[in-house]
Amino acid sequence: MQSATPFPKIIADLLGLDTNETWVIVVTSIAAAGVIATVLLSMTAVLGIWGKRKITAAFTDRIAVNRHGPYGLLIIPADAVRLLSKELIVPEGVDRPAWDLAPLIIASSALLGFAVIPFGNNLQLADPETGLAFVFAVASIASAGLLMAGYASNNKFSFLGGLRAVAQNLAYEIPLVLTGASVVIFAGSLQMSTIVEMQRQTLVTLGGIPIPSWYAFVNPFAFVLFLIANLAEVGRNPFDIPEAPTEIVAGYQTEYSSVYFVLIYLGEFIHIFLGGAIIATIFLGGASGPVLPGVVWFFVKMVSVYLFTQWARSAVPRLRIDQLIQVGWKGMLVLSFANLVLTAVIVGVVNA
């Protein structure tokens, strides 16, 4: 199956530029990356600053921001100015290089993952044959940033939060990758566009309505496993142990302020969107859907996963760290291995 036309090439074709020229590839790639980053940062501003308050208030029967402009929307620039204008306070005794780099690593690792996500028909920055492996690899870099932030802050609460973050990510990244591997067995490829294309086929027809072969329908068990593991990866209840405010102040981000706090906050929400984008791509058919343009369907699916994480944040109680590790290593890991083996057996029998 052929790869989709990359977004940079589409931009070059629209401008009548020769894609055989190196400078054209560089410039159009930067332009395409800029468009995607702008959309993601805008989503983070709306859903992270304003939407999070509104959604949480709706779930908990409270009144959210409503005094800053229509529907409280002006809270977005107000918060941006408030946070960025604050003094950057550097505590004594911090490991300065690691302390400075940690927020950048946390934010950039999530943005890198979107480089291979197909947002719609031909709306993809790159489409390598190892796309799914690339997404998992770059997303896991955030664990290093979390540990660096906790260790370098010279604060025992921060250090404890960093250790919890790494322990949690190790416990749940393996089930996450194994469950993603079961999708690869079905699709026969790691290429994101191929995984999406394989889900365009009709699974069954009910009452004249074709049901697509989304892997959430083909293997709902894997879908549920991935959804739970994703909650742990993005640090949402019941897996928000690394920044549990009632126990360790704010964990790894306790000593950060001003622009550094913004970067960590930004990285947290972009990771949630990246998790939603991966789920939409490998389980919910990517940009496929009736009537509406593909890119609209993709964002609807991605935002739906975001709404699920916010529901979990408001409704599900937090686990203790020992319970979290037990669920990960004794529950999720065993179930993900069982799902992988069962998937391999089913596909082997069907293709025999």
mmCIF file of N, CA and C in Angstrom, residues 195-240:
data_model
loop_
_atom_site.group_PDB
_atom_site.id
_atom_site.type_symbol
_atom_site.label_atom_id
_atom_site.label_comp_id
_atom_site.label_asym_id
_atom_site.label_seq_id
_atom_site.Cartn_x
_atom_site.Cartn_y
_atom_site.Cartn_z
ATOM 1 N N ILE A 195 -2.511 1.714 8.745
ATOM 2 C CA ILE A 195 -3.402 1.316 9.844
ATOM 3 C C ILE A 195 -4.765 1.965 9.670
ATOM 4 N N VAL A 196 -4.783 3.247 9.287
ATOM 5 C CA VAL A 196 -6.048 3.948 9.062
ATOM 6 C C VAL A 196 -6.783 3.353 7.867
ATOM 7 N N GLU A 197 -6.046 3.088 6.793
ATOM 8 C CA GLU A 197 -6.666 2.565 5.573
ATOM 9 C C GLU A 197 -7.293 1.195 5.809
ATOM 10 N N MET A 198 -6.669 0.360 6.616
ATOM 11 C CA MET A 198 -7.213 -0.971 6.890
ATOM 12 C C MET A 198 -8.538 -0.902 7.652
ATOM 13 N N GLN A 199 -8.775 0.206 8.336
ATOM 14 C CA GLN A 199 -10.020 0.353 9.104
ATOM 15 C C GLN A 199 -11.164 0.922 8.275
ATOM 16 N N ARG A 200 -10.913 1.245 7.020
ATOM 17 C CA ARG A 200 -11.966 1.766 6.140
ATOM 18 C C ARG A 200 -12.856 0.645 5.593
ATOM 19 N N GLN A 201 -12.422 -0.593 5.722
ATOM 20 C CA GLN A 201 -13.223 -1.708 5.236
ATOM 21 C C GLN A 201 -14.463 -1.888 6.108
ATOM 22 N N THR A 202 -15.485 -2.518 5.550
ATOM 23 C CA THR A 202 -16.723 -2.754 6.285
ATOM 24 C C THR A 202 -16.608 -4.028 7.108
ATOM 25 N N LEU A 203 -16.884 -3.922 8.397
ATOM 26 C CA LEU A 203 -16.826 -5.074 9.296
ATOM 27 C C LEU A 203 -18.101 -5.904 9.193
ATOM 28 N N VAL A 204 -19.241 -5.231 9.288
ATOM 29 C CA VAL A 204 -20.545 -5.891 9.206
ATOM 30 C C VAL A 204 -21.588 -4.852 8.820
ATOM 31 N N THR A 205 -22.683 -5.285 8.254
ATOM 32 C CA THR A 205 -23.772 -4.380 7.882
ATOM 33 C C THR A 205 -24.981 -4.678 8.752
ATOM 34 N N LEU A 206 -25.460 -3.689 9.479
ATOM 35 C CA LEU A 206 -26.607 -3.842 10.368
ATOM 36 C C LEU A 206 -27.735 -2.938 9.891
ATOM 37 N N GLY A 207 -28.836 -3.549 9.471
ATOM 38 C CA GLY A 207 -29.979 -2.767 9.004
ATOM 39 C C GLY A 207 -29.647 -1.880 7.823
ATOM 40 N N GLY A 208 -28.752 -2.344 6.969
ATOM 41 C CA GLY A 208 -28.357 -1.559 5.815
ATOM 42 C C GLY A 208 -27.295 -0.516 6.099
ATOM 43 N N ILE A 209 -26.868 -0.422 7.355
ATOM 44 C CA ILE A 209 -25.840 0.552 7.739
ATOM 45 C C ILE A 209 -24.504 -0.174 7.871
ATOM 46 N N PRO A 210 -23.511 0.201 7.076
ATOM 47 C CA PRO A 210 -22.195 -0.469 7.174
ATOM 48 C C PRO A 210 -21.435 -0.017 8.418
ATOM 49 N N ILE A 211 -20.968 -0.962 9.184
ATOM 50 C CA ILE A 211 -20.152 -0.686 10.376
ATOM 51 C C ILE A 211 -18.693 -0.853 9.978
ATOM 52 N N PRO A 212 -17.888 0.195 10.101
ATOM 53 C CA PRO A 212 -16.485 0.097 9.668
ATOM 54 C C PRO A 212 -15.685 -0.828 10.565
ATOM 55 N N SER A 213 -14.617 -1.344 10.035
ATOM 56 C CA SER A 213 -13.776 -2.275 10.800
ATOM 57 C C SER A 213 -12.760 -1.519 11.650
ATOM 58 N N TRP A 214 -13.242 -0.566 12.437
ATOM 59 C CA TRP A 214 -12.375 0.103 13.400
ATOM 60 C C TRP A 214 -11.892 -0.939 14.392
ATOM 61 N N TYR A 215 -10.647 -0.838 14.791
ATOM 62 C CA TYR A 215 -10.095 -1.840 15.695
ATOM 63 C C TYR A 215 -10.706 -1.769 17.085
ATOM 64 N N ALA A 216 -11.390 -0.668 17.402
ATOM 65 C CA ALA A 216 -12.159 -0.599 18.645
ATOM 66 C C ALA A 216 -13.346 -1.547 18.586
ATOM 67 N N PHE A 217 -13.881 -1.807 17.374
ATOM 68 C CA PHE A 217 -14.964 -2.768 17.185
ATOM 69 C C PHE A 217 -14.417 -4.179 17.005
ATOM 70 N N VAL A 218 -13.314 -4.295 16.287
ATOM 71 C CA VAL A 218 -12.714 -5.596 16.024
ATOM 72 C C VAL A 218 -12.176 -6.214 17.307
ATOM 73 N N ASN A 219 -11.527 -5.403 18.133
ATOM 74 C CA ASN A 219 -10.933 -5.889 19.387
ATOM 75 C C ASN A 219 -11.214 -4.882 20.505
ATOM 76 N N PRO A 220 -12.459 -4.869 21.023
ATOM 77 C CA PRO A 220 -12.800 -3.898 22.078
ATOM 78 C C PRO A 220 -11.988 -4.082 23.353
ATOM 79 N N PHE A 221 -11.545 -5.315 23.621
ATOM 80 C CA PHE A 221 -10.725 -5.573 24.811
ATOM 81 C C PHE A 221 -9.423 -4.774 24.744
ATOM 82 N N ALA A 222 -8.762 -4.806 23.578
ATOM 83 C CA ALA A 222 -7.523 -4.040 23.395
ATOM 84 C C ALA A 222 -7.795 -2.547 23.508
ATOM 85 N N PHE A 223 -8.922 -2.102 22.987
ATOM 86 C CA PHE A 223 -9.280 -0.686 23.042
ATOM 87 C C PHE A 223 -9.411 -0.213 24.490
ATOM 88 N N VAL A 224 -10.084 -1.004 25.317
ATOM 89 C CA VAL A 224 -10.255 -0.644 26.733
ATOM 90 C C VAL A 224 -8.906 -0.644 27.456
ATOM 91 N N LEU A 225 -8.074 -1.652 27.186
ATOM 92 C CA LEU A 225 -6.745 -1.704 27.792
ATOM 93 C C LEU A 225 -5.928 -0.465 27.428
ATOM 94 N N PHE A 226 -5.953 -0.103 26.163
ATOM 95 C CA PHE A 226 -5.177 1.046 25.702
ATOM 96 C C PHE A 226 -5.707 2.333 26.327
ATOM 97 N N LEU A 227 -7.020 2.447 26.440
ATOM 98 C CA LEU A 227 -7.619 3.640 27.021
ATOM 99 C C LEU A 227 -7.199 3.816 28.472
ATOM 100 N N ILE A 228 -7.172 2.708 29.226
ATOM 101 C CA ILE A 228 -6.762 2.769 30.640
ATOM 102 C C ILE A 228 -5.275 3.092 30.757
ATOM 103 N N ALA A 229 -4.452 2.411 29.947
ATOM 104 C CA ALA A 229 -3.010 2.673 29.992
ATOM 105 C C ALA A 229 -2.705 4.108 29.580
ATOM 106 N N ASN A 230 -3.494 4.642 28.655
ATOM 107 C CA ASN A 230 -3.285 6.031 28.229
ATOM 108 C C ASN A 230 -3.570 7.001 29.371
ATOM 109 N N LEU A 231 -4.577 6.698 30.205
ATOM 110 C CA LEU A 231 -4.847 7.539 31.373
ATOM 111 C C LEU A 231 -3.626 7.623 32.277
ATOM 112 N N ALA A 232 -2.949 6.487 32.450
ATOM 113 C CA ALA A 232 -1.748 6.469 33.281
ATOM 114 C C ALA A 232 -0.621 7.257 32.619
ATOM 115 N N GLU A 233 -0.500 7.143 31.304
ATOM 116 C CA GLU A 233 0.569 7.848 30.587
ATOM 117 C C GLU A 233 0.414 9.360 30.681
ATOM 118 N N VAL A 234 -0.817 9.852 30.633
ATOM 119 C CA VAL A 234 -1.031 11.304 30.658
ATOM 120 C C VAL A 234 -1.288 11.815 32.072
ATOM 121 N N GLY A 235 -1.243 10.911 33.071
ATOM 122 C CA GLY A 235 -1.342 11.339 34.462
ATOM 123 C C GLY A 235 -2.706 11.822 34.894
ATOM 124 N N ARG A 236 -3.762 11.188 34.399
ATOM 125 C CA ARG A 236 -5.115 11.546 34.813
ATOM 126 C C ARG A 236 -5.658 10.490 35.765
ATOM 127 N N ASN A 237 -6.586 10.902 36.625
ATOM 128 C CA ASN A 237 -7.162 9.994 37.613
ATOM 129 C C ASN A 237 -7.633 8.699 36.954
ATOM 130 N N PRO A 238 -7.431 7.582 37.626
ATOM 131 C CA PRO A 238 -6.903 7.443 38.998
ATOM 132 C C PRO A 238 -5.385 7.362 39.067
ATOM 133 N N PHE A 239 -4.705 7.841 38.019
ATOM 134 C CA PHE A 239 -3.256 7.669 37.922
ATOM 135 C C PHE A 239 -2.494 8.999 37.993
ATOM 136 N N ASP A 240 -2.975 9.963 38.784
ATOM 137 C CA ASP A 240 -2.273 11.250 38.877
ATOM 138 C C ASP A 240 -1.324 11.286 40.071
#
